[in-house]
Coordinates of C-alpha atoms in Angstrom, one line a residue:
Chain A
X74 CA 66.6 33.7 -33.8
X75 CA 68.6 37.3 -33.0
X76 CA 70.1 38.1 -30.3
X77 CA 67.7 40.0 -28.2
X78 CA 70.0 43.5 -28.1
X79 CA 69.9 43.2 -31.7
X80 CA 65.9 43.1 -31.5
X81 CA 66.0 45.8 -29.6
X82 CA 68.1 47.8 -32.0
X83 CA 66.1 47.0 -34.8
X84 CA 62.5 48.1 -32.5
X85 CA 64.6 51.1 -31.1
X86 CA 65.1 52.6 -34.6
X87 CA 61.7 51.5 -35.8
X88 CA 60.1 53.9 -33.3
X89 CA 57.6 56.0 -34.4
X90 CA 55.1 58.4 -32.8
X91 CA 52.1 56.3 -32.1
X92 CA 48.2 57.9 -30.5
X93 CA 47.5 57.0 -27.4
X94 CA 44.0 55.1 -26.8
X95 CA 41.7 57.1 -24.7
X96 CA 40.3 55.6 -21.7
X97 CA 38.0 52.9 -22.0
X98 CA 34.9 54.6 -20.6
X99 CA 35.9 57.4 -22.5
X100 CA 35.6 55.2 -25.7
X101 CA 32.5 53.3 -24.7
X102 CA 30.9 56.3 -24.0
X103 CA 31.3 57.4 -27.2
X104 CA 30.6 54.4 -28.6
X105 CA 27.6 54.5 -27.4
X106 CA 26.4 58.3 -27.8
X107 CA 26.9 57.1 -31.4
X108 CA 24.4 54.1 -31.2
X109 CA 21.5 56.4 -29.1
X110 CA 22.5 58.5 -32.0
X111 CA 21.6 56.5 -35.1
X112 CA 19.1 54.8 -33.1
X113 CA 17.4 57.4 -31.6
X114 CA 17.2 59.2 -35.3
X115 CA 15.6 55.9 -36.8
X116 CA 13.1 55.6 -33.9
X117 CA 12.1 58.6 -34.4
X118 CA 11.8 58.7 -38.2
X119 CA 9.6 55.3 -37.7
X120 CA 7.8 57.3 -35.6
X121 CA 7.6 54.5 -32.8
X122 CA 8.3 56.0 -29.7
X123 CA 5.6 55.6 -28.0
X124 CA 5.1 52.8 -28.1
X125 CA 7.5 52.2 -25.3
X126 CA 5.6 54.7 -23.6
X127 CA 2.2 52.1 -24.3
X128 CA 4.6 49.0 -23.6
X129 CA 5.5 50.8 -20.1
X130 CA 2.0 50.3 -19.2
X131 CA 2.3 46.1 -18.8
X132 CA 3.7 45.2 -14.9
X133 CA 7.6 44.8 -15.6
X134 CA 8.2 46.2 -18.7
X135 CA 10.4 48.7 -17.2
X136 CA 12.7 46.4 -15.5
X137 CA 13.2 44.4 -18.7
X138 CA 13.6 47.0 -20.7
X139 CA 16.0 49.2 -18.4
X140 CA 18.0 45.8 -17.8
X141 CA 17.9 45.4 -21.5
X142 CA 19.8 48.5 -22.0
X143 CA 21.9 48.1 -18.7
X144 CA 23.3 45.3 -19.9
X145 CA 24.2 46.3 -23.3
X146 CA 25.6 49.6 -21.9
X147 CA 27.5 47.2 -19.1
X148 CA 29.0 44.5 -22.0
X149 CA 30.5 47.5 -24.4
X150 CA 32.2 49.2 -21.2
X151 CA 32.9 45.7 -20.1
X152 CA 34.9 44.7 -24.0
X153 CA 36.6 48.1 -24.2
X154 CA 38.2 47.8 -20.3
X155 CA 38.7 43.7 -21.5
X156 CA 40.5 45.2 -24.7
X157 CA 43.3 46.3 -22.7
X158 CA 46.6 44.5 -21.2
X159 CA 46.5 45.9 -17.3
X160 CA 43.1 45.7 -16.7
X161 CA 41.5 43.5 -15.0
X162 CA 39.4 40.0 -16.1
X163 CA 36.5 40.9 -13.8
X164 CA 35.0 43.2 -16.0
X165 CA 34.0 40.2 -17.6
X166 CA 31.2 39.7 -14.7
X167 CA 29.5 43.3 -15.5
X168 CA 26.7 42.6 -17.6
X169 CA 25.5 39.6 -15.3
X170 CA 23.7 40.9 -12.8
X171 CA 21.9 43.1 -15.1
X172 CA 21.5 40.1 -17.3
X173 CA 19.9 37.9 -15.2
X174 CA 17.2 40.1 -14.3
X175 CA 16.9 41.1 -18.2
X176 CA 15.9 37.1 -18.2
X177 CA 13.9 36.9 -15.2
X178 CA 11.8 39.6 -16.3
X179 CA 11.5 38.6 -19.7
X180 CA 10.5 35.1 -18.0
X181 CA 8.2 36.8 -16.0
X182 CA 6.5 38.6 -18.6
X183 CA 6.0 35.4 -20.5
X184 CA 4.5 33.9 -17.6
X185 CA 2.1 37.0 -17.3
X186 CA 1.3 36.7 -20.9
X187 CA 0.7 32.5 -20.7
X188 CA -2.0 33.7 -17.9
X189 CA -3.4 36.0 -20.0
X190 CA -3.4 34.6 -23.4
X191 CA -3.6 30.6 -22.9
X192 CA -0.6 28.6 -23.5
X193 CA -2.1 27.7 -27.3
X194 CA -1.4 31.8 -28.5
X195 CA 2.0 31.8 -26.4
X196 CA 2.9 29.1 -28.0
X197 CA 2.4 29.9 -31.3
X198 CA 5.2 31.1 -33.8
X199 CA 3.7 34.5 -35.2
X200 CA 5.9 37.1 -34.7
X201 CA 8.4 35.0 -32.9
X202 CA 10.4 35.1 -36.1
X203 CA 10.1 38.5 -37.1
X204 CA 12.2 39.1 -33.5
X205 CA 14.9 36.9 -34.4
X206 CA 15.9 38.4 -37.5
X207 CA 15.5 41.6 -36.3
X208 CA 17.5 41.0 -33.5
X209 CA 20.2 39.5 -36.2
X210 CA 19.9 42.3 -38.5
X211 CA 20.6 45.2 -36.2
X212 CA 22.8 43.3 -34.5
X213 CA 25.1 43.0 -37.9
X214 CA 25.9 46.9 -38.2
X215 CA 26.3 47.2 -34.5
X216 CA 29.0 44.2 -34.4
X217 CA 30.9 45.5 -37.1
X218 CA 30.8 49.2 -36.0
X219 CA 32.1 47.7 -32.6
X220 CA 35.1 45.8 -33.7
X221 CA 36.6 48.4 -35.5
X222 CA 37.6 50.2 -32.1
X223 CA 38.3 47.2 -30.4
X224 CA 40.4 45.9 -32.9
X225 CA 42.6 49.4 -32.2
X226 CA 43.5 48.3 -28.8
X227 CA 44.8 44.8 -30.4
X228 CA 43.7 42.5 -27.0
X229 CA 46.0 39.7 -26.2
X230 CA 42.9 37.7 -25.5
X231 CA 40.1 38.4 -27.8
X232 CA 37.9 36.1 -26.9
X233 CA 36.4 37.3 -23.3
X234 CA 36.9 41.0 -25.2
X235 CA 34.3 39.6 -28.4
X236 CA 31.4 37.9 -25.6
X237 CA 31.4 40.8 -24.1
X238 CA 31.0 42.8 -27.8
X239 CA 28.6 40.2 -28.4
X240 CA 26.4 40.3 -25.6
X241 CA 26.6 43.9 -26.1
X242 CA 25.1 44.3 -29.5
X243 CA 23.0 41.8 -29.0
X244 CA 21.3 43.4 -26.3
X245 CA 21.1 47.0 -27.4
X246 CA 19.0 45.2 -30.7
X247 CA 17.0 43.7 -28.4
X248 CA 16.5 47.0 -26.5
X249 CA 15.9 48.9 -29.6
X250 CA 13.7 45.7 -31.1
X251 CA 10.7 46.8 -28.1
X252 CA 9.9 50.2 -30.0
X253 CA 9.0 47.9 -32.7
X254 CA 7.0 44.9 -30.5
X255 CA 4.2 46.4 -29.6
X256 CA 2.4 43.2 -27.9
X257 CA 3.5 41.3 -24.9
X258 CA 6.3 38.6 -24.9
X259 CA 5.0 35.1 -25.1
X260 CA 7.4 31.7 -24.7
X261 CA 8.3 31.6 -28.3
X262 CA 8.9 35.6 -28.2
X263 CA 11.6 34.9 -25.3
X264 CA 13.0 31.7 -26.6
X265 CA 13.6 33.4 -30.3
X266 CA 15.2 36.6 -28.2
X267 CA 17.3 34.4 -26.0
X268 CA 18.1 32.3 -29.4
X269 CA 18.9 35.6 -31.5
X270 CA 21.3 36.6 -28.6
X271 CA 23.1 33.4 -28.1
X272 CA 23.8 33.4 -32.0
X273 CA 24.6 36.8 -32.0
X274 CA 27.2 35.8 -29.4
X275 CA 28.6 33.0 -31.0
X276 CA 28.8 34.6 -34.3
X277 CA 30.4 38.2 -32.9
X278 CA 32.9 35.5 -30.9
X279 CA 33.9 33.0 -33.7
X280 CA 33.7 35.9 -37.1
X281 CA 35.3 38.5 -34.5
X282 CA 38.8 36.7 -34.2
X283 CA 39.7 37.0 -37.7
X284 CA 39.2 40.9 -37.4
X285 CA 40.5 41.1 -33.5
X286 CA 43.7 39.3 -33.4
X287 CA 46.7 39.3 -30.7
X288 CA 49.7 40.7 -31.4
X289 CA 51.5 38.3 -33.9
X290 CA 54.6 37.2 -32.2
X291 CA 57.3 34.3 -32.1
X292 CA 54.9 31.8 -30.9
X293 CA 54.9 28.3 -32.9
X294 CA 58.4 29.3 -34.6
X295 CA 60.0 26.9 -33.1
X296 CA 58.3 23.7 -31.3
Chain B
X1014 CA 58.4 48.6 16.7
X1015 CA 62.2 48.3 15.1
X1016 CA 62.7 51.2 13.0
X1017 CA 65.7 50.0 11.7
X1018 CA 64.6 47.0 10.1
X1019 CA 61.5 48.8 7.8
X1020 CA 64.0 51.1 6.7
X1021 CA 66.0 48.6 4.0
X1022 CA 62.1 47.8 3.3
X1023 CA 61.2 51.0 2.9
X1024 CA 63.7 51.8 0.9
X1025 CA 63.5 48.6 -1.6
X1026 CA 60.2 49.6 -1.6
X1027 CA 60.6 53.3 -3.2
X1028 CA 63.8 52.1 -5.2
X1029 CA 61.1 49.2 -7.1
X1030 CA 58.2 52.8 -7.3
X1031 CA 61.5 54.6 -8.9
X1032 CA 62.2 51.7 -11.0
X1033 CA 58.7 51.8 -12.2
X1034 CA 57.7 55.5 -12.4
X1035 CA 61.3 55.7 -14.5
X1036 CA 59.8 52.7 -17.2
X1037 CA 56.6 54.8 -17.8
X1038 CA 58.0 58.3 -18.2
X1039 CA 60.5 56.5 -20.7
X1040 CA 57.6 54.6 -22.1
X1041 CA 55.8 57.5 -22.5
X1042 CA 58.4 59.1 -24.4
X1043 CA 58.9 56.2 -26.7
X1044 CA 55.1 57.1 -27.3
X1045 CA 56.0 60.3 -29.4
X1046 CA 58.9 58.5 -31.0
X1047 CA 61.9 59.2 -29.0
X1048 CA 64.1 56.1 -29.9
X1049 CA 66.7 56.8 -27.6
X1050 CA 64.5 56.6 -24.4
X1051 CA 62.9 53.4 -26.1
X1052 CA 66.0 51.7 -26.5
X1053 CA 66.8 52.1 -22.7
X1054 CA 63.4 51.2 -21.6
X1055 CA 63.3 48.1 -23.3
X1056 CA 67.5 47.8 -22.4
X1057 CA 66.1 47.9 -18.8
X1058 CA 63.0 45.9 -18.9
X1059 CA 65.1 42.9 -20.8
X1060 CA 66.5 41.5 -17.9
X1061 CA 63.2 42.0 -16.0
X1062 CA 61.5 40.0 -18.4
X1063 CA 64.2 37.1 -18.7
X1064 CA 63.7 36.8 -15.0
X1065 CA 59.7 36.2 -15.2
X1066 CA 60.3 33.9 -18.0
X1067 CA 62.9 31.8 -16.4
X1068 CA 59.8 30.9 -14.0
X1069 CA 58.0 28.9 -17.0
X1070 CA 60.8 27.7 -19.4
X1071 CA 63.9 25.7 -17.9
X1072 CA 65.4 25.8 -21.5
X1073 CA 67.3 29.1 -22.3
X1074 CA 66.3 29.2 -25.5
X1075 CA 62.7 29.3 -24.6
X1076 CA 63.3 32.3 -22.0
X1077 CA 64.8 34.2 -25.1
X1078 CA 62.1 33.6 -26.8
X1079 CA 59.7 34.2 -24.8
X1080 CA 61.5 37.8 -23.6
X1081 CA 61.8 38.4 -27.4
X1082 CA 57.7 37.7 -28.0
X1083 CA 57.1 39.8 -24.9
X1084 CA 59.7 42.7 -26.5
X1085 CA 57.7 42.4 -30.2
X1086 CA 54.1 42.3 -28.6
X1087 CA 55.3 45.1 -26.3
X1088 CA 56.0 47.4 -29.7
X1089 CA 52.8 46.6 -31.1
X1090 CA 50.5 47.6 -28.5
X1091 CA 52.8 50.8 -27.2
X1092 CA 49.8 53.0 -27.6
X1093 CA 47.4 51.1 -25.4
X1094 CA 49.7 51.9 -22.8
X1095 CA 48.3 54.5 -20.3
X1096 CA 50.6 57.3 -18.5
X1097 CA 48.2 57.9 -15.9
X1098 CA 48.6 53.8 -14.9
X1099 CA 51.9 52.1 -13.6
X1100 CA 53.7 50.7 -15.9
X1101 CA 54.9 47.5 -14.5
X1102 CA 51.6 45.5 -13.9
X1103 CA 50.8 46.8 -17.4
X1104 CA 54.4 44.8 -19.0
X1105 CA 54.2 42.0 -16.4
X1106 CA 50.5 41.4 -17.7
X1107 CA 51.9 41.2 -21.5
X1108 CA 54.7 38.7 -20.1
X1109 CA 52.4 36.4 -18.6
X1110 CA 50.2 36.4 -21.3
X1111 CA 52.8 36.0 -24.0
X1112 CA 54.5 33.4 -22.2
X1113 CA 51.5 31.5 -21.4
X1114 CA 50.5 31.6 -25.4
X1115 CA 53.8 30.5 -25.8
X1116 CA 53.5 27.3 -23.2
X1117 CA 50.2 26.6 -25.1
X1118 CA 51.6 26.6 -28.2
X1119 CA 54.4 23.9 -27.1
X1120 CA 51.6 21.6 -25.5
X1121 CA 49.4 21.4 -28.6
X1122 CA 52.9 20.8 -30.9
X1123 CA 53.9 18.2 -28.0
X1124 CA 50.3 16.4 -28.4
X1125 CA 50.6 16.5 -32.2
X1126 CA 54.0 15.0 -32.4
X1127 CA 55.0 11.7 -31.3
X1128 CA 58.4 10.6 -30.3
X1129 CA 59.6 7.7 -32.2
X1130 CA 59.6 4.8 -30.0
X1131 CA 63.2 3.2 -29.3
X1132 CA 61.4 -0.4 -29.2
X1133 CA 61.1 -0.2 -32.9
X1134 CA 64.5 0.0 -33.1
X1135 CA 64.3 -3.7 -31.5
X1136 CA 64.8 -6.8 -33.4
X1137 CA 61.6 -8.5 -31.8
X1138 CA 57.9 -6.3 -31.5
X1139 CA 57.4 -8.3 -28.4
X1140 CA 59.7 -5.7 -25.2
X1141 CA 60.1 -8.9 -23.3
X1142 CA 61.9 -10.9 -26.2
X1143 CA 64.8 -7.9 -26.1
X1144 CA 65.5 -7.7 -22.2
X1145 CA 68.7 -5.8 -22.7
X1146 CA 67.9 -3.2 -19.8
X1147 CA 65.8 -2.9 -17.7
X1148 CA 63.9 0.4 -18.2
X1149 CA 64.2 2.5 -15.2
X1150 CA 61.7 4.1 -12.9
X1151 CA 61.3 7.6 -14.0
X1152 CA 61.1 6.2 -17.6
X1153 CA 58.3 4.1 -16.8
X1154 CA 56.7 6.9 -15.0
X1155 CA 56.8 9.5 -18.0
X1156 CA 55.2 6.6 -20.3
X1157 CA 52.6 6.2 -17.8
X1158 CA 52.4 10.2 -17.6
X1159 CA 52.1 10.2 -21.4
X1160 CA 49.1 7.8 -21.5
X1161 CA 47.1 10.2 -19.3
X1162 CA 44.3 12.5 -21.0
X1163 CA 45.8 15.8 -21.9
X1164 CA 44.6 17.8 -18.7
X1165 CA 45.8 15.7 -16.6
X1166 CA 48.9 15.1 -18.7
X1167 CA 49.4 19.3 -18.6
X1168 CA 48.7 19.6 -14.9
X1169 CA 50.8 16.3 -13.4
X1170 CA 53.5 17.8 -15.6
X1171 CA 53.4 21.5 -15.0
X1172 CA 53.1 21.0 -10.7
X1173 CA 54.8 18.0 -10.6
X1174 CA 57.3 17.3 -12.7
X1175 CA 58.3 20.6 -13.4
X1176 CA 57.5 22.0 -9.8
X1177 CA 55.3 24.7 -11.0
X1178 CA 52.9 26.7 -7.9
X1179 CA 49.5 26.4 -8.6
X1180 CA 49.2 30.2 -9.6
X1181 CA 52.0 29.8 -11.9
X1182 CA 50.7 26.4 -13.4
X1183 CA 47.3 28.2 -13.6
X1184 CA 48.8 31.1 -15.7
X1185 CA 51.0 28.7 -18.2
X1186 CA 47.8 26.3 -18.8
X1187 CA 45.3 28.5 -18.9
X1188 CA 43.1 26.2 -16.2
X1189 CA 41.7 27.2 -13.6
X1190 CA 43.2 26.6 -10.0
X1191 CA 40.3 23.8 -8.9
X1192 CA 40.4 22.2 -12.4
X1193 CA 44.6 21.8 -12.3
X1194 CA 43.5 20.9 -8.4
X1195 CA 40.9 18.4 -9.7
X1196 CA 43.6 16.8 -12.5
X1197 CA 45.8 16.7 -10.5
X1198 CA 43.8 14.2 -7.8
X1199 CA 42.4 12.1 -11.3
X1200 CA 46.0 12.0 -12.8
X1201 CA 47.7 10.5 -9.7
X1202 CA 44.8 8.1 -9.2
X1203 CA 44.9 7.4 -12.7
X1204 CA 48.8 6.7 -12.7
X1205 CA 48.7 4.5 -9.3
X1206 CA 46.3 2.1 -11.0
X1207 CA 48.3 2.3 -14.2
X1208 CA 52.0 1.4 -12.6
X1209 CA 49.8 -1.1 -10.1
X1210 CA 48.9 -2.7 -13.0
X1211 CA 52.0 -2.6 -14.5
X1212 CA 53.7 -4.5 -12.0
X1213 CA 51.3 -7.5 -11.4
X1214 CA 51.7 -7.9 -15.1
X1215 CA 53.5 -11.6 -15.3

């Protein structure tokens, strides 16, 4: 070990003009201008915008879909204020409120559908799996694109900071996923969402802290 | 209400907002690469830091540490500092996160290693064939502490042995305050049964 003046010699003359981060609104709001961005373009080159406008038309759908987006919007502000030393843990409780009634509506709806449909069609694969992987596959880009920025602010406690990225991505896929669902969620529909998300979560949480890691420091130099 | 008494208050009170308002327009400057201003900033903030560390760590060469990992982690993420924000909750959070990695880090090396046992140093396996000494109290109470699961090891240890507060014991071990609250309660049953025991042993 060196003395600690000589440390601060040696960090004193390392010194170098370094860009400040933006504030984190500031960068999740950009973040996400860039996501309706992309989105919005591929939506529309699909050509599937209404059929939110058809899906509006089933009691609830606009509840589960705002608190879709609501809580994706909520979990990106909620990793880039988490990113940062002074601020505070509770950001971690953001998205909840808006997921919970994401869930209760999606429950909801598949108790609506069950009614409608019979529990043997709500029960039933079909497109179950198709929601999944497209859940996982949008989800991929959107991870990645996230963790480049959040990597930049180098949080001294990644993992609350990747949940939140997790939850995040995982919920704007799931948001954009309803332009291309254009029938009612049944059971397997909202256990393959809820399936897609947790995954999402775990994967964004346990690949993430390889690419978002503390500062190195002299922890585990000496015992 | 007495005036005269809120005045030294009062005035600790600004001299602390000085303190603080000086360490960000420094740490600002430090931002755009002025070394001198960076070397008195972190000059200044030194002894700051030794003092929060000498909360967790009774060895000095563990508060020099940790004021050196806080110093190093402090460099790397200069630029998420924010001028617009204080500057002191902003370094106190890096010091209480660095030095609760740091207490972390020593629990998991203490749970991996094992310290050789003096009884093997004894002629006969069986302790009661070698009564040479008696082993005293505090001894037997560390073995017993050492037996325990490892939360309840880390808490006992952290409020009781090393006379940590709850918020402080909290901050080093990551747990919650109910859960080191909760070991706590499990590890003292845990170690009256264990030294009970101990003693009706024939």
């Amino acid at each position: 070990m060196i003395p600690t003046e000589d440390l601060i010699d040696q960090l004193a003359e390392s010194v170098t003009p370094v860009r400040r981060l933006r504030s984190p609104l500031l960068r999740a709001s950009l973040w996400l201008l860039g996501v309706l961005c992309v989105a919005g373009a591929v939506i529309l080159a699909a050509g599937a915008v209404h059929r939110i406008a058809e899906r509006s038309l089933t009691p609830g759908f606009d509840t589960e879909w705002a608190a879709t987006v609501l809580t994706g919007v909520c979990a990106v502000l909620a990793a880039f204020q988490l990113s940062l030393p002074d601020r505070s843990r509770h950001w971690l409780w953001l998205p909840l409120p808006t997921l919970l009634v994401w869930v209760g509506a999606s429950g909801f709806g598949c108790y609506r559908s069950w009614l409608l449909v019979g529990a043997d069609q709500s029960l039933q694969l079909g497109e179950s799996a198709h929601c999944f992987l497209f859940i996982l596959a949008v989800s991929v880009p959107l991870a990645i694109a996230l963790t480049v920025p959040l990597r930049r602010s180098r949080p001294l406690e990644p993992m609350p900071v990747l949940w939140c990225a997790g939850l995040g991505v995982a919920a704007l896929s799931a948001a954009i996923l309803q332009f291309f669902h254009p029938f009612n969620i049944t059971v397997m529909d909202l256990a393959a969402h809820l399936a897609a998300i947790a995954l999402v979560v775990l994967l964004v949480g346990g690949l993430g802290r390889q690419v978002v890691r503390p500062p190195a420091g002299l922890a585990g130099d000496r015992g | 209400m007495d005036s005269s008494a809120s005045e030294p208050a009062d005035s600790a009170a600004a001299a602390v907002v000085q303190v603080g308002l000086r360490w960000g327009i420094l740490m600002m400057q430090a931002q755009s690469g002025d070394a001198p201003s960076y070397r008195r900033l972190l000059l200044e903030v030194t002894p700051y830091l030794r003092a929060i560390a000498r909360r967790y760590h009774r060895d000095m060469r563990d508060v020099e540490d940790s004021v050196q990992d806080v110093l190093l982690t402090l460099h790397t993420v200069r630029h998420t500092y924010d001028p617009g924000r204080p500057f002191k909750p902003w370094l106190v959070t890096i010091a209480r996160r660095r030095i609760a990695d740091r207490l972390r880090t020593q629990w998991r090396t203490c749970a991996r290693e094992s310290q050789i046992n003096e009884s093997l140093y004894e002629t006969f396996a069986d302790e009661r064939a070698n009564p040479s000494e008696e082993p005293p109290e505090e001894r037997v109470l560390r073995a017993a502490i050492e037996q325990l699961p490892s939360a309840q090891r880390q808490a006992v240890t952290l409020l009781k042995m090393e006379e940590m507060s709850l918020q402080e014991a909290a901050q080093a071990s990551g747990q919650s305050v109910s859960s080191l609250k909760v070991a706590t309660h499990r590890a003292i049953k845990s170690l009256r049964r264990m030294l009970s025991a101990d003693r009706n042993e024939p």
